[in-house]
Amino acid sequence: FRSGIMLQWNVANYWKGRKEMIYFLFLILSGLLQGMMISLNGQLGNYYSMFGISFFVHGIAAVLLILYLKCKEKKKIRFRGVPAYVYLVGFMGIGMVTSSSWCTLAIGATAMTGLSVIGQMISSAVVDHYGWFGIEKQKFNWKELPAYLLVLAGVWLVTTG
């Protein structure tokens, strides 16, 4: 009987570890795609205005999202019941694409990405700490501060050569 419980526990932990590994792999893939996207957006800055780039990128994303929702849900798309602050995502995305495209041309993709990561870490810590946007509160742990400082030091080394 006891060995059956241990087997269940080991199998559950095995799959839990696999599931977490899949998340890590997808996040690494996401980062790889972001790095390429930033460089390509910067190149678009040579041909189009920053507003044009943002409109182009978000226009394509909006069309793909609507097509996905129509295929998946097979019913009329409704925007009721969604908290109003969720729609800020579009404006944030426009700001991200515009600033990253503009800055990449000036300082390069690596420095822009590093500085962006620092901004993401800070804003994510604030959102977690205060539980904004329906996220479960996770108080900031001051033991994490060295990690933030290491990332900042790495960006400084990359940008100063």
GROMACS .gro file of N, CA and C in nm:
model
  483
    1PHE      N    1   0.083  -0.120   0.000
    1PHE     CA    2   0.000   0.000   0.000
    1PHE      C    3   0.087   0.125   0.000
    2ARG      N    4   0.186   0.128   0.087
    2ARG     CA    5   0.273   0.246   0.097
    2ARG      C    6   0.348   0.269  -0.033
    3SER      N    7   0.392   0.162  -0.099
    3SER     CA    8   0.465   0.180  -0.225
    3SER      C    9   0.374   0.239  -0.333
    4GLY      N   10   0.244   0.207  -0.327
    4GLY     CA   11   0.149   0.266  -0.422
    4GLY      C   12   0.137   0.416  -0.403
    5ILE      N   13   0.136   0.461  -0.279
    5ILE     CA   14   0.130   0.605  -0.250
    5ILE      C   15   0.258   0.672  -0.298
    6MET      N   16   0.372   0.609  -0.272
    6MET     CA   17   0.499   0.667  -0.315
    6MET      C   18   0.506   0.675  -0.467
    7LEU      N   19   0.455   0.572  -0.536
    7LEU     CA   20   0.455   0.573  -0.681
    7LEU      C   21   0.369   0.689  -0.733
    8GLN      N   22   0.250   0.707  -0.674
    8GLN     CA   23   0.165   0.819  -0.714
    8GLN      C   24   0.236   0.952  -0.691
    9TRP      N   25   0.300   0.967  -0.575
    9TRP     CA   26   0.368   1.092  -0.544
    9TRP      C   27   0.481   1.117  -0.642
   10ASN      N   28   0.559   1.013  -0.674
   10ASN     CA   29   0.671   1.028  -0.767
   10ASN      C   30   0.621   1.062  -0.907
   11VAL      N   31   0.514   0.999  -0.951
   11VAL     CA   32   0.459   1.028  -1.083
   11VAL      C   33   0.408   1.172  -1.088
   12ALA      N   34   0.338   1.215  -0.982
   12ALA     CA   35   0.286   1.352  -0.978
   12ALA      C   36   0.401   1.452  -0.982
   13ASN      N   37   0.505   1.429  -0.905
   13ASN     CA   38   0.620   1.520  -0.905
   13ASN      C   39   0.692   1.518  -1.039
   14TYR      N   40   0.700   1.402  -1.102
   14TYR     CA   41   0.764   1.392  -1.233
   14TYR      C   42   0.693   1.481  -1.334
   15TRP      N   43   0.559   1.470  -1.338
   15TRP     CA   44   0.484   1.550  -1.434
   15TRP      C   45   0.483   1.697  -1.398
   16LYS      N   46   0.483   1.726  -1.268
   16LYS     CA   47   0.489   1.866  -1.226
   16LYS      C   48   0.619   1.928  -1.276
   17GLY      N   49   0.729   1.856  -1.259
   17GLY     CA   50   0.859   1.905  -1.308
   17GLY      C   51   0.860   1.922  -1.458
   18ARG      N   52   0.799   1.829  -1.530
   18ARG     CA   53   0.792   1.837  -1.676
   18ARG      C   54   0.711   1.959  -1.719
   19LYS      N   55   0.598   1.980  -1.650
   19LYS     CA   56   0.511   2.093  -1.683
   19LYS      C   57   0.587   2.225  -1.662
   20GLU      N   58   0.658   2.235  -1.550
   20GLU     CA   59   0.737   2.356  -1.525
   20GLU      C   60   0.846   2.374  -1.631
   21MET      N   61   0.908   2.265  -1.674
   21MET     CA   62   1.012   2.273  -1.776
   21MET      C   63   0.953   2.324  -1.908
   22ILE      N   64   0.832   2.281  -1.939
   22ILE     CA   65   0.767   2.329  -2.062
   22ILE      C   66   0.745   2.480  -2.052
   23TYR      N   67   0.704   2.528  -1.934
   23TYR     CA   68   0.687   2.673  -1.916
   23TYR      C   69   0.820   2.744  -1.938
   24PHE      N   70   0.927   2.692  -1.880
   24PHE     CA   71   1.059   2.754  -1.896
   24PHE      C   72   1.099   2.757  -2.043
   25LEU      N   73   1.077   2.647  -2.114
   25LEU     CA   74   1.114   2.642  -2.255
   25LEU      C   75   1.032   2.741  -2.338
   26PHE      N   76   0.902   2.751  -2.309
   26PHE     CA   77   0.820   2.849  -2.381
   26PHE      C   78   0.863   2.992  -2.350
   27LEU      N   79   0.902   3.018  -2.226
   27LEU     CA   80   0.947   3.153  -2.191
   27LEU      C   81   1.080   3.186  -2.258
   28ILE      N   82   1.167   3.088  -2.269
   28ILE     CA   83   1.292   3.110  -2.341
   28ILE      C   84   1.262   3.137  -2.488
   29LEU      N   85   1.172   3.059  -2.546
   29LEU     CA   86   1.131   3.082  -2.685
   29LEU      C   87   1.072   3.222  -2.700
   30SER      N   88   0.990   3.262  -2.605
   30SER     CA   89   0.932   3.396  -2.608
   30SER      C   90   1.041   3.502  -2.607
   31GLY      N   91   1.140   3.484  -2.521
   31GLY     CA   92   1.251   3.579  -2.517
   31GLY      C   93   1.330   3.582  -2.646
   32LEU      N   94   1.352   3.465  -2.707
   32LEU     CA   95   1.423   3.460  -2.835
   32LEU      C   96   1.344   3.535  -2.943
   33LEU      N   97   1.213   3.513  -2.944
   33LEU     CA   98   1.130   3.583  -3.042
   33LEU      C   99   1.127   3.732  -3.016
   34GLN      N  100   1.125   3.773  -2.888
   34GLN     CA  101   1.126   3.916  -2.857
   34GLN      C  102   1.255   3.980  -2.905
   35GLY      N  103   1.367   3.912  -2.884
   35GLY     CA  104   1.494   3.966  -2.930
   35GLY      C  105   1.496   3.990  -3.081
   36MET      N  106   1.442   3.894  -3.156
   36MET     CA  107   1.435   3.910  -3.301
   36MET      C  108   1.335   4.018  -3.339
   37MET      N  109   1.220   4.020  -3.269
   37MET     CA  110   1.117   4.118  -3.299
   37MET      C  111   1.168   4.260  -3.277
   38ILE      N  112   1.241   4.279  -3.169
   38ILE     CA  113   1.295   4.412  -3.139
   38ILE      C  114   1.388   4.459  -3.251
   39SER      N  115   1.474   4.370  -3.296
   39SER     CA  116   1.566   4.405  -3.404
   39SER      C  117   1.491   4.436  -3.533
   40LEU      N  118   1.390   4.355  -3.564
   40LEU     CA  119   1.313   4.380  -3.686
   40LEU      C  120   1.232   4.509  -3.676
   41ASN      N  121   1.175   4.537  -3.559
   41ASN     CA  122   1.104   4.664  -3.541
   41ASN      C  123   1.198   4.782  -3.557
   42GLY      N  124   1.320   4.766  -3.505
   42GLY     CA  125   1.420   4.871  -3.524
   42GLY      C  126   1.451   4.895  -3.670
   43GLN      N  127   1.460   4.787  -3.748
   43GLN     CA  128   1.484   4.799  -3.892
   43GLN      C  129   1.367   4.866  -3.963
   44LEU      N  130   1.245   4.836  -3.918
   44LEU     CA  131   1.128   4.902  -3.975
   44LEU      C  132   1.136   5.053  -3.955
   45GLY      N  133   1.203   5.095  -3.846
   45GLY     CA  134   1.220   5.238  -3.819
   45GLY      C  135   1.299   5.309  -3.926
   46ASN      N  136   1.375   5.236  -4.005
   46ASN     CA  137   1.447   5.296  -4.117
   46ASN      C  138   1.355   5.330  -4.234
   47TYR      N  139   1.236   5.271  -4.236
   47TYR     CA  140   1.147   5.286  -4.350
   47TYR      C  141   1.015   5.355  -4.317
   48TYR      N  142   0.971   5.342  -4.191
   48TYR     CA  143   0.840   5.394  -4.151
   48TYR      C  144   0.853   5.475  -4.023
   49SER      N  145   0.751   5.555  -3.996
   49SER     CA  146   0.749   5.629  -3.870
   49SER      C  147   0.719   5.534  -3.755
   50MET      N  148   0.751   5.577  -3.633
   50MET     CA  149   0.725   5.493  -3.517
   50MET      C  150   0.576   5.465  -3.501
   51PHE      N  151   0.492   5.565  -3.533
   51PHE     CA  152   0.348   5.543  -3.528
   51PHE      C  153   0.307   5.439  -3.632
   52GLY      N  154   0.364   5.449  -3.751
   52GLY     CA  155   0.334   5.353  -3.857
   52GLY      C  156   0.370   5.211  -3.817
   53ILE      N  157   0.487   5.195  -3.755
   53ILE     CA  158   0.530   5.063  -3.710
   53ILE      C  159   0.433   5.009  -3.606
   54SER      N  160   0.400   5.091  -3.509
   54SER     CA  161   0.310   5.048  -3.402
   54SER      C  162   0.173   5.010  -3.458
   55PHE      N  163   0.123   5.091  -3.548
   55PHE     CA  164  -0.006   5.064  -3.609
   55PHE      C  165  -0.001   4.933  -3.687
   56PHE      N  166   0.105   4.913  -3.763
   56PHE     CA  167   0.123   4.792  -3.843
   56PHE      C  168   0.127   4.668  -3.755
   57VAL      N  169   0.211   4.671  -3.653
   57VAL     CA  170   0.227   4.555  -3.564
   57VAL      C  171   0.097   4.524  -3.489
   58HIS      N  172   0.035   4.626  -3.433
   58HIS     CA  173  -0.086   4.602  -3.354
   58HIS      C  174  -0.208   4.576  -3.442
   59GLY      N  175  -0.208   4.630  -3.560
   59GLY     CA  176  -0.317   4.601  -3.654
   59GLY      C  177  -0.318   4.454  -3.692
   60ILE      N  178  -0.200   4.400  -3.724
   60ILE     CA  179  -0.190   4.258  -3.757
   60ILE      C  180  -0.231   4.174  -3.636
   61ALA      N  181  -0.183   4.211  -3.518
   61ALA     CA  182  -0.217   4.135  -3.396
   61ALA      C  183  -0.367   4.138  -3.371
   62ALA      N  184  -0.432   4.252  -3.392
   62ALA     CA  185  -0.576   4.263  -3.370
   62ALA      C  186  -0.654   4.173  -3.466
   63VAL      N  187  -0.613   4.173  -3.591
   63VAL     CA  188  -0.681   4.088  -3.690
   63VAL      C  189  -0.664   3.941  -3.654
   64LEU      N  190  -0.541   3.901  -3.617
   64LEU     CA  191  -0.517   3.761  -3.578
   64LEU      C  192  -0.597   3.723  -3.454
   65LEU      N  193  -0.606   3.814  -3.357
   65LEU     CA  194  -0.682   3.787  -3.235
   65LEU      C  195  -0.830   3.768  -3.267
   66ILE      N  196  -0.885   3.855  -3.349
   66ILE     CA  197  -1.027   3.845  -3.384
   66ILE      C  198  -1.054   3.715  -3.460
   67LEU      N  199  -0.965   3.679  -3.553
   67LEU     CA  200  -0.982   3.553  -3.625
   67LEU      C  201  -0.976   3.434  -3.531
   68TYR      N  202  -0.881   3.437  -3.438
   68TYR     CA  203  -0.867   3.329  -3.341
   68TYR      C  204  -0.994   3.317  -3.256
   69LEU      N  205  -1.041   3.430  -3.204
   69LEU     CA  206  -1.162   3.427  -3.120
   69LEU      C  207  -1.283   3.378  -3.198
   70LYS      N  208  -1.296   3.421  -3.322
   70LYS     CA  209  -1.410   3.378  -3.404
   70LYS      C  210  -1.404   3.228  -3.430
   71CYS      N  211  -1.285   3.174  -3.457
   71CYS     CA  212  -1.271   3.030  -3.485
   71CYS      C  213  -1.289   2.948  -3.358
   72LYS      N  214  -1.237   2.997  -3.247
   72LYS     CA  215  -1.241   2.920  -3.122
   72LYS      C  216  -1.379   2.924  -3.059
   73GLU      N  217  -1.435   3.041  -3.048
   73GLU     CA  218  -1.562   3.058  -2.976
   73GLU      C  219  -1.684   3.027  -3.062
   74LYS      N  220  -1.675   3.050  -3.192
   74LYS     CA  221  -1.786   3.026  -3.285
   74LYS      C  222  -1.914   3.100  -3.243
   75LYS      N  223  -1.896   3.214  -3.183
   75LYS     CA  224  -2.011   3.297  -3.148
   75LYS      C  225  -1.967   3.443  -3.153
   76LYS      N  226  -2.063   3.532  -3.136
   76LYS     CA  227  -2.034   3.675  -3.144
   76LYS      C  228  -1.936   3.716  -3.035
   77ILE      N  229  -1.837   3.797  -3.073
   77ILE     CA  230  -1.738   3.845  -2.977
   77ILE      C  231  -1.798   3.959  -2.897
   78ARG      N  232  -1.791   3.947  -2.765
   78ARG     CA  233  -1.843   4.051  -2.676
   78ARG      C  234  -1.731   4.105  -2.589
   79PHE      N  235  -1.735   4.235  -2.565
   79PHE     CA  236  -1.633   4.298  -2.482
   79PHE      C  237  -1.689   4.341  -2.347
   80ARG      N  238  -1.814   4.302  -2.319
   80ARG     CA  239  -1.874   4.336  -2.191
   80ARG      C  240  -1.821   4.244  -2.083
   81GLY      N  241  -1.820   4.294  -1.960
   81GLY     CA  242  -1.778   4.212  -1.847
   81GLY      C  243  -1.628   4.212  -1.824
   82VAL      N  244  -1.555   4.275  -1.914
   82VAL     CA  245  -1.409   4.281  -1.900
   82VAL      C  246  -1.375   4.411  -1.827
   83PRO      N  247  -1.291   4.404  -1.722
   83PRO     CA  248  -1.254   4.528  -1.652
   83PRO      C  249  -1.192   4.629  -1.749
   84ALA      N  250  -1.226   4.756  -1.734
   84ALA     CA  251  -1.182   4.860  -1.826
   84ALA      C  252  -1.029   4.868  -1.834
   85TYR      N  253  -0.959   4.844  -1.722
   85TYR     CA  254  -0.814   4.857  -1.724
   85TYR      C  255  -0.746   4.755  -1.816
   86VAL      N  256  -0.814   4.648  -1.850
   86VAL     CA  257  -0.756   4.547  -1.938
   86VAL      C  258  -0.727   4.607  -2.076
   87TYR      N  259  -0.809   4.702  -2.118
   87TYR     CA  260  -0.789   4.762  -2.249
   87TYR      C  261  -0.667   4.853  -2.256
   88LEU      N  262  -0.607   4.881  -2.142
   88LEU     CA  263  -0.481   4.958  -2.143
   88LEU      C  264  -0.369   4.881  -2.210
   89VAL      N  265  -0.384   4.751  -2.219
   89VAL     CA  266  -0.282   4.667  -2.281
   89VAL      C  267  -0.249   4.716  -2.422
   90GLY      N  268  -0.348   4.754  -2.497
   90GLY     CA  269  -0.323   4.803  -2.633
   90GLY      C  270  -0.235   4.926  -2.634
   91PHE      N  271  -0.264   5.020  -2.543
   91PHE     CA  272  -0.183   5.141  -2.535
   91PHE      C  273  -0.042   5.109  -2.487
   92MET      N  274  -0.033   5.014  -2.391
   92MET     CA  275   0.100   4.974  -2.343
   92MET      C  276   0.180   4.909  -2.456
   93GLY      N  277   0.114   4.828  -2.535
   93GLY     CA  278   0.181   4.764  -2.648
   93GLY      C  279   0.231   4.865  -2.749
   94ILE      N  280   0.149   4.966  -2.777
   94ILE     CA  281   0.192   5.071  -2.870
   94ILE      C  282   0.314   5.142  -2.814
   95GLY      N  283   0.311   5.172  -2.683
   95GLY     CA  284   0.427   5.237  -2.621
   95GLY      C  285   0.551   5.150  -2.626
   96MET      N  286   0.534   5.020  -2.603
   96MET     CA  287   0.649   4.929  -2.607
   96MET      C  288   0.709   4.920  -2.746
   97VAL      N  289   0.625   4.899  -2.847
   97VAL     CA  290   0.676   4.885  -2.983
   97VAL      C  291   0.741   5.015  -3.029
   98THR      N  292   0.677   5.127  -3.000
   98THR     CA  293   0.732   5.256  -3.042
   98THR      C  294   0.865   5.284  -2.975
   99SER      N  295   0.870   5.269  -2.843
   99SER     CA  296   0.994   5.301  -2.771
   99SER      C  297   1.106   5.202  -2.805
  100SER      N  298   1.072   5.073  -2.816
  100SER     CA  299   1.176   4.975  -2.847
  100SER      C  300   1.230   4.994  -2.988
  101SER      N  301   1.143   5.026  -3.083
  101SER     CA  302   1.189   5.050  -3.220
  101SER      C  303   1.281   5.171  -3.228
  102TRP      N  304   1.240   5.276  -3.161
  102TRP     CA  305   1.318   5.400  -3.164
  102TRP      C  306   1.452   5.382  -3.093
  103CYS      N  307   1.449   5.322  -2.975
  103CYS     CA  308   1.571   5.306  -2.894
  103CYS      C  309   1.667   5.206  -2.955
  104THR      N  310   1.616   5.101  -3.018
  104THR     CA  311   1.703   5.000  -3.079
  104THR      C  312   1.791   5.063  -3.185
  105LEU      N  313   1.737   5.155  -3.262
  105LEU     CA  314   1.817   5.222  -3.364
  105LEU      C  315   1.930   5.303  -3.301
  106ALA      N  316   1.907   5.354  -3.181
  106ALA     CA  317   2.006   5.441  -3.117
  106ALA      C  318   2.108   5.365  -3.032
  107ILE      N  319   2.063   5.264  -2.956
  107ILE     CA  320   2.155   5.199  -2.861
  107ILE      C  321   2.178   5.051  -2.889
  108GLY      N  322   2.105   4.993  -2.983
  108GLY     CA  323   2.123   4.852  -3.017
  108GLY      C  324   2.022   4.764  -2.945
  109ALA      N  325   2.002   4.645  -3.000
  109ALA     CA  326   1.900   4.554  -2.948
  109ALA      C  327   1.937   4.498  -2.811
  110THR      N  328   2.065   4.467  -2.789
  110THR     CA  329   2.103   4.406  -2.662
  110THR      C  330   2.082   4.502  -2.545
  111ALA      N  331   2.131   4.625  -2.559
  111ALA     CA  332   2.114   4.723  -2.452
  111ALA      C  333   1.967   4.755  -2.430
  112MET      N  334   1.891   4.769  -2.539
  112MET     CA  335   1.749   4.799  -2.525
  112MET      C  336   1.677   4.686  -2.453
  113THR      N  337   1.710   4.561  -2.489
  113THR     CA  338   1.645   4.447  -2.425
  113THR      C  339   1.681   4.439  -2.277
  114GLY      N  340   1.808   4.461  -2.245
  114GLY     CA  341   1.850   4.458  -2.105
  114GLY      C  342   1.779   4.562  -2.021
  115LEU      N  343   1.773   4.683  -2.072
  115LEU     CA  344   1.704   4.790  -1.999
  115LEU      C  345   1.554   4.760  -1.987
  116SER      N  346   1.499   4.701  -2.092
  116SER     CA  347   1.358   4.664  -2.089
  116SER      C  348   1.332   4.557  -1.984
  117VAL      N  349   1.425   4.462  -1.970
  117VAL     CA  350   1.409   4.356  -1.869
  117VAL      C  351   1.409   4.417  -1.730
  118ILE      N  352   1.495   4.514  -1.705
  118ILE     CA  353   1.496   4.580  -1.574
  118ILE      C  354   1.362   4.647  -1.547
  119GLY      N  355   1.310   4.717  -1.648
  119GLY     CA  356   1.178   4.779  -1.634
  119GLY      C  357   1.069   4.677  -1.608
  120GLN      N  358   1.075   4.563  -1.678
  120GLN     CA  359   0.976   4.458  -1.657
  120GLN      C  360   0.986   4.400  -1.517
  121MET      N  361   1.108   4.380  -1.469
  121MET     CA  362   1.127   4.325  -1.334
  121MET      C  363   1.069   4.419  -1.229
  122ILE      N  364   1.094   4.549  -1.244
  122ILE     CA  365   1.045   4.647  -1.147
  122ILE      C  366   0.893   4.655  -1.151
  123SER      N  367   0.836   4.668  -1.272
  123SER     CA  368   0.690   4.681  -1.280
  123SER      C  369   0.621   4.552  -1.234
  124SER      N  370   0.679   4.437  -1.265
  124SER     CA  371   0.621   4.311  -1.221
  124SER      C  372   0.625   4.298  -1.069
  125ALA      N  373   0.735   4.341  -1.009
  125ALA     CA  374   0.746   4.335  -0.863
  125ALA      C  375   0.641   4.425  -0.797
  126VAL      N  376   0.618   4.543  -0.855
  126VAL     CA  377   0.518   4.636  -0.799
  126VAL      C  378   0.378   4.576  -0.814
  127VAL      N  379   0.347   4.522  -0.933
  127VAL     CA  380   0.215   4.460  -0.955
  127VAL      C  381   0.194   4.344  -0.857
  128ASP      N  382   0.296   4.259  -0.842
  128ASP     CA  383   0.286   4.146  -0.748
  128ASP      C  384   0.270   4.195  -0.604
  129HIS      N  385   0.349   4.292  -0.566
  129HIS     CA  386   0.350   4.340  -0.427
  129HIS      C  387   0.213   4.396  -0.386
  130TYR      N  388   0.152   4.474  -0.476
  130TYR     CA  389   0.024   4.536  -0.443
  130TYR      C  390  -0.097   4.456  -0.489
  131GLY      N  391  -0.075   4.351  -0.566
  131GLY     CA  392  -0.186   4.268  -0.614
  131GLY      C  393  -0.274   4.340  -0.713
  132TRP      N  394  -0.215   4.424  -0.797
  132TRP     CA  395  -0.293   4.497  -0.897
  132TRP      C  396  -0.347   4.402  -1.004
  133PHE      N  397  -0.452   4.443  -1.070
  133PHE     CA  398  -0.510   4.374  -1.186
  133PHE      C  399  -0.557   4.233  -1.152
  134GLY      N  400  -0.597   4.210  -1.028
  134GLY     CA  401  -0.649   4.080  -0.990
  134GLY      C  402  -0.543   3.974  -0.965
  135ILE      N  403  -0.417   4.014  -0.961
  135ILE     CA  404  -0.308   3.921  -0.935
  135ILE      C  405  -0.302   3.896  -0.784
  136GLU      N  406  -0.272   3.773  -0.745
  136GLU     CA  407  -0.257   3.742  -0.603
  136GLU      C  408  -0.134   3.816  -0.548
  137LYS      N  409  -0.151   3.882  -0.433
  137LYS     CA  410  -0.041   3.958  -0.373
  137LYS      C  411   0.075   3.867  -0.338
  138GLN      N  412   0.194   3.913  -0.375
  138GLN     CA  413   0.318   3.847  -0.337
  138GLN      C  414   0.413   3.957  -0.292
  139LYS      N  415   0.428   3.971  -0.163
  139LYS     CA  416   0.511   4.078  -0.108
  139LYS      C  417   0.653   4.069  -0.163
  140PHE      N  418   0.713   4.187  -0.185
  140PHE     CA  419   0.851   4.193  -0.234
  140PHE      C  420   0.944   4.138  -0.128
  141ASN      N  421   1.032   4.053  -0.169
  141ASN     CA  422   1.130   3.993  -0.080
  141ASN      C  423   1.264   4.064  -0.103
  142TRP      N  424   1.312   4.131  -0.004
  142TRP     CA  425   1.436   4.210  -0.018
  142TRP      C  426   1.557   4.123  -0.051
  143LYS      N  427   1.544   3.992  -0.029
  143LYS     CA  428   1.652   3.901  -0.067
  143LYS      C  429   1.668   3.893  -0.219
  144GLU      N  430   1.566   3.938  -0.293
  144GLU     CA  431   1.571   3.938  -0.439
  144GLU      C  432   1.648   4.059  -0.493
  145LEU      N  433   1.673   4.159  -0.411
  145LEU     CA  434   1.739   4.280  -0.457
  145LEU      C  435   1.873   4.254  -0.525
  146PRO      N  436   1.958   4.163  -0.475
  146PRO     CA  437   2.083   4.137  -0.546
  146PRO      C  438   2.062   4.090  -0.691
  147ALA      N  439   1.955   4.018  -0.717
  147ALA     CA  440   1.927   3.975  -0.854
  147ALA      C  441   1.900   4.096  -0.943
  148TYR      N  442   1.824   4.191  -0.891
  148TYR     CA  443   1.796   4.314  -0.967
  148TYR      C  444   1.927   4.390  -0.993
  149LEU      N  445   2.010   4.398  -0.892
  149LEU     CA  446   2.137   4.470  -0.906
  149LEU      C  447   2.231   4.400  -1.003
  150LEU      N  448   2.229   4.267  -1.003
  150LEU     CA  449   2.312   4.192  -1.099
  150LEU      C  450   2.266   4.217  -1.243
  151VAL      N  451   2.136   4.218  -1.265
  151VAL     CA  452   2.085   4.247  -1.399
  151VAL      C  453   2.125   4.389  -1.439
  152LEU      N  454   2.110   4.484  -1.347
  152LEU     CA  455   2.149   4.622  -1.374
  152LEU      C  456   2.298   4.631  -1.406
  153ALA      N  457   2.382   4.560  -1.331
  153ALA     CA  458   2.526   4.560  -1.357
  153ALA      C  459   2.556   4.498  -1.493
  154GLY      N  460   2.485   4.393  -1.529
  154GLY     CA  461   2.504   4.330  -1.659
  154GLY      C  462   2.467   4.425  -1.772
  155VAL      N  463   2.358   4.496  -1.758
  155VAL     CA  464   2.319   4.593  -1.861
  155VAL      C  465   2.422   4.705  -1.870
  156TRP      N  466   2.472   4.748  -1.756
  156TRP     CA  467   2.575   4.854  -1.757
  156TRP      C  468   2.699   4.805  -1.832
  157LEU      N  469   2.740   4.681  -1.807
  157LEU     CA  470   2.856   4.626  -1.878
  157LEU      C  471   2.832   4.615  -2.027
  158VAL      N  472   2.712   4.574  -2.065
  158VAL     CA  473   2.679   4.561  -2.207
  158VAL      C  474   2.677   4.698  -2.275
  159THR      N  475   2.620   4.798  -2.209
  159THR     CA  476   2.605   4.929  -2.273
  159THR      C  477   2.735   5.010  -2.273
  160THR      N  478   2.822   4.986  -2.175
  160THR     CA  479   2.946   5.064  -2.171
  160THR      C  480   3.062   4.992  -2.240
  161GLY      N  481   3.042   4.866  -2.271
  161GLY     CA  482   3.144   4.790  -2.343
  161GLY      C  483   3.256   4.755  -2.256
   0.00000   0.00000   0.00000
